[in-house]
């Protein structure tokens, strides 16, 4: 996906994979990377095959996501009225074969679907999780065909 077609503030960063007969090193995040603000919390999350995690948006937190195992389809929606990409969707598939870091700014909606047999993501956020800072909606809230 071309950076120019991304929702305003969303960044896709190519990540380095160093392969060897013994295994791989999958580089993920450095403190001087574009889109990285600060580290407050990092976690792994699994997504079962064909399961869609419904829409959510963080009102203050930005996310840095990579998928080192499996394949996950992320769908982003911009409903920020002042954004130049207001009303736009982005679909991004992350996997070891499409090894990128997805940086999602605050106020952008996101839902995602596990497409591989076992799917693992890592997220490093610039705030510690606060349940009052997240808004959630069911899948039918925005019309998108997963």
Coordinates of C-alpha atoms in Angstrom, one line a residue:
X1 CA 0.0 0.0 0.0
X2 CA 1.3 3.4 -1.0
X3 CA 1.9 5.8 2.0
X4 CA -0.1 8.5 0.1
X5 CA -3.2 6.3 0.2
X6 CA -3.1 5.8 3.9
X7 CA -5.5 7.4 6.4
X8 CA -4.0 10.6 7.7
X9 CA -1.5 9.8 10.5
X10 CA -1.3 6.1 9.8
X11 CA 2.2 4.9 9.0
X12 CA 3.4 1.6 7.4
X13 CA 7.1 0.9 8.1
X14 CA 9.0 -1.9 6.4
X15 CA 10.8 -4.0 8.9
X16 CA 14.0 -6.0 8.6
X17 CA 14.0 -9.7 8.6
X18 CA 17.4 -11.4 9.1
X19 CA 17.1 -15.0 8.0
X20 CA 19.6 -17.8 8.8
X21 CA 19.5 -21.6 8.8
X22 CA 19.1 -21.5 12.6
X23 CA 16.0 -19.2 12.5
X24 CA 15.1 -15.5 11.9
X25 CA 15.5 -12.2 13.7
X26 CA 12.5 -10.0 13.1
X27 CA 13.3 -6.4 13.9
X28 CA 10.3 -4.6 15.3
X29 CA 10.8 -1.2 16.9
X30 CA 13.5 1.3 17.8
X31 CA 13.2 4.4 19.9
X32 CA 14.2 6.6 16.9
X33 CA 11.7 5.1 14.4
X34 CA 9.2 7.3 12.6
X35 CA 5.8 7.0 14.3
X36 CA 7.2 5.9 17.6
X37 CA 6.4 8.4 20.4
X38 CA 7.2 6.7 23.7
X39 CA 6.9 3.3 25.3
X40 CA 4.4 2.8 28.1
X41 CA 3.1 -0.7 27.4
X42 CA 3.8 -3.6 25.1
X43 CA 1.8 -6.8 24.7
X44 CA 1.1 -9.8 22.5
X45 CA -2.4 -10.8 21.4
X46 CA -3.6 -13.8 19.5
X47 CA -6.5 -13.8 17.0
X48 CA -8.1 -17.1 16.1
X49 CA -8.6 -18.1 12.5
X50 CA -11.6 -16.4 10.9
X51 CA -12.4 -14.5 14.1
X52 CA -13.0 -10.7 13.7
X53 CA -12.2 -8.5 16.6
X54 CA -14.8 -5.7 16.4
X55 CA -14.3 -1.9 16.0
X56 CA -12.5 0.0 18.6
X57 CA -10.6 3.3 18.8
X58 CA -8.3 4.8 21.3
X59 CA -9.1 8.4 22.1
X60 CA -5.5 9.2 23.3
X61 CA -3.3 6.2 22.7
X62 CA -1.3 5.5 19.5
X63 CA -0.4 1.9 18.5
X64 CA 2.6 0.2 16.8
X65 CA 1.6 -3.2 15.6
X66 CA 3.5 -6.0 13.9
X67 CA 2.5 -9.7 13.1
X68 CA 5.5 -12.0 13.5
X69 CA 3.3 -15.2 13.3
X70 CA 0.3 -15.9 11.1
X71 CA -1.7 -13.4 9.1
X72 CA -4.0 -10.7 10.3
X73 CA -6.2 -8.4 8.2
X74 CA -6.5 -4.9 9.8
X75 CA -9.2 -2.5 8.6
X76 CA -9.0 1.1 9.7
X77 CA -11.7 3.8 9.4
X78 CA -11.2 7.5 9.7
X79 CA -14.3 9.3 11.1
X80 CA -12.4 12.4 12.3
X81 CA -14.3 15.3 10.6
X82 CA -11.1 17.5 10.5
X83 CA -9.0 14.8 8.8
X84 CA -8.1 15.0 5.1
X85 CA -9.0 11.3 4.8
X86 CA -12.4 11.6 6.6
X87 CA -14.6 8.7 5.6
X88 CA -11.8 6.6 4.3
X89 CA -11.1 2.9 4.9
X90 CA -7.7 1.2 4.7
X91 CA -7.2 -2.6 4.6
X92 CA -3.7 -3.8 5.5
X93 CA -2.6 -7.5 5.8
X94 CA 0.4 -8.1 8.1
X95 CA 2.3 -11.4 8.3
X96 CA 5.9 -12.6 8.4
X97 CA 5.7 -12.5 4.5
X98 CA 4.4 -8.9 4.6
X99 CA 6.5 -7.8 7.6
X100 CA 5.6 -4.2 8.3
X101 CA 4.8 -2.1 11.4
X102 CA 1.4 -0.5 11.4
X103 CA 1.3 2.8 13.4
X104 CA -2.3 3.8 14.2
X105 CA -2.8 7.3 15.7
X106 CA -5.5 8.1 18.3
X107 CA -9.1 8.5 17.1
X108 CA -8.8 6.1 14.1
X109 CA -11.1 3.1 14.3
X110 CA -9.7 -0.4 13.8
X111 CA -11.1 -3.9 13.5
X112 CA -9.1 -7.0 12.5
X113 CA -9.5 -10.6 11.4
X114 CA -7.3 -13.6 12.0
X115 CA -6.5 -15.3 8.6
X116 CA -3.9 -17.8 9.5
X117 CA -4.2 -21.0 11.6
X118 CA -2.4 -19.2 14.5
X119 CA -2.1 -15.5 14.6
X120 CA 0.0 -13.4 16.9
X121 CA 0.4 -9.6 17.0
X122 CA 2.6 -7.4 19.1
X123 CA 1.6 -3.9 20.0
X124 CA 3.7 -1.2 21.7
X125 CA 1.6 1.7 22.9
X126 CA 2.5 5.2 24.1
X127 CA 0.0 5.0 27.0
X128 CA -0.7 2.3 29.6
X129 CA -4.1 0.6 28.8
X130 CA -7.0 2.5 30.3
X131 CA -10.5 1.0 29.7
X132 CA -12.0 4.5 29.9
X133 CA -9.8 5.7 27.0
X134 CA -11.2 3.1 24.5
X135 CA -14.5 3.2 22.6
X136 CA -15.9 0.0 21.1
X137 CA -18.6 -0.7 18.5
X138 CA -20.0 -3.9 17.0
X139 CA -19.0 -4.9 13.5
X140 CA -22.2 -3.6 11.9
X141 CA -21.4 0.0 13.1
X142 CA -19.4 0.7 10.0
X143 CA -20.3 -0.9 6.7
X144 CA -17.3 -3.0 5.7
X145 CA -17.3 -6.5 4.2
X146 CA -14.6 -8.5 5.9

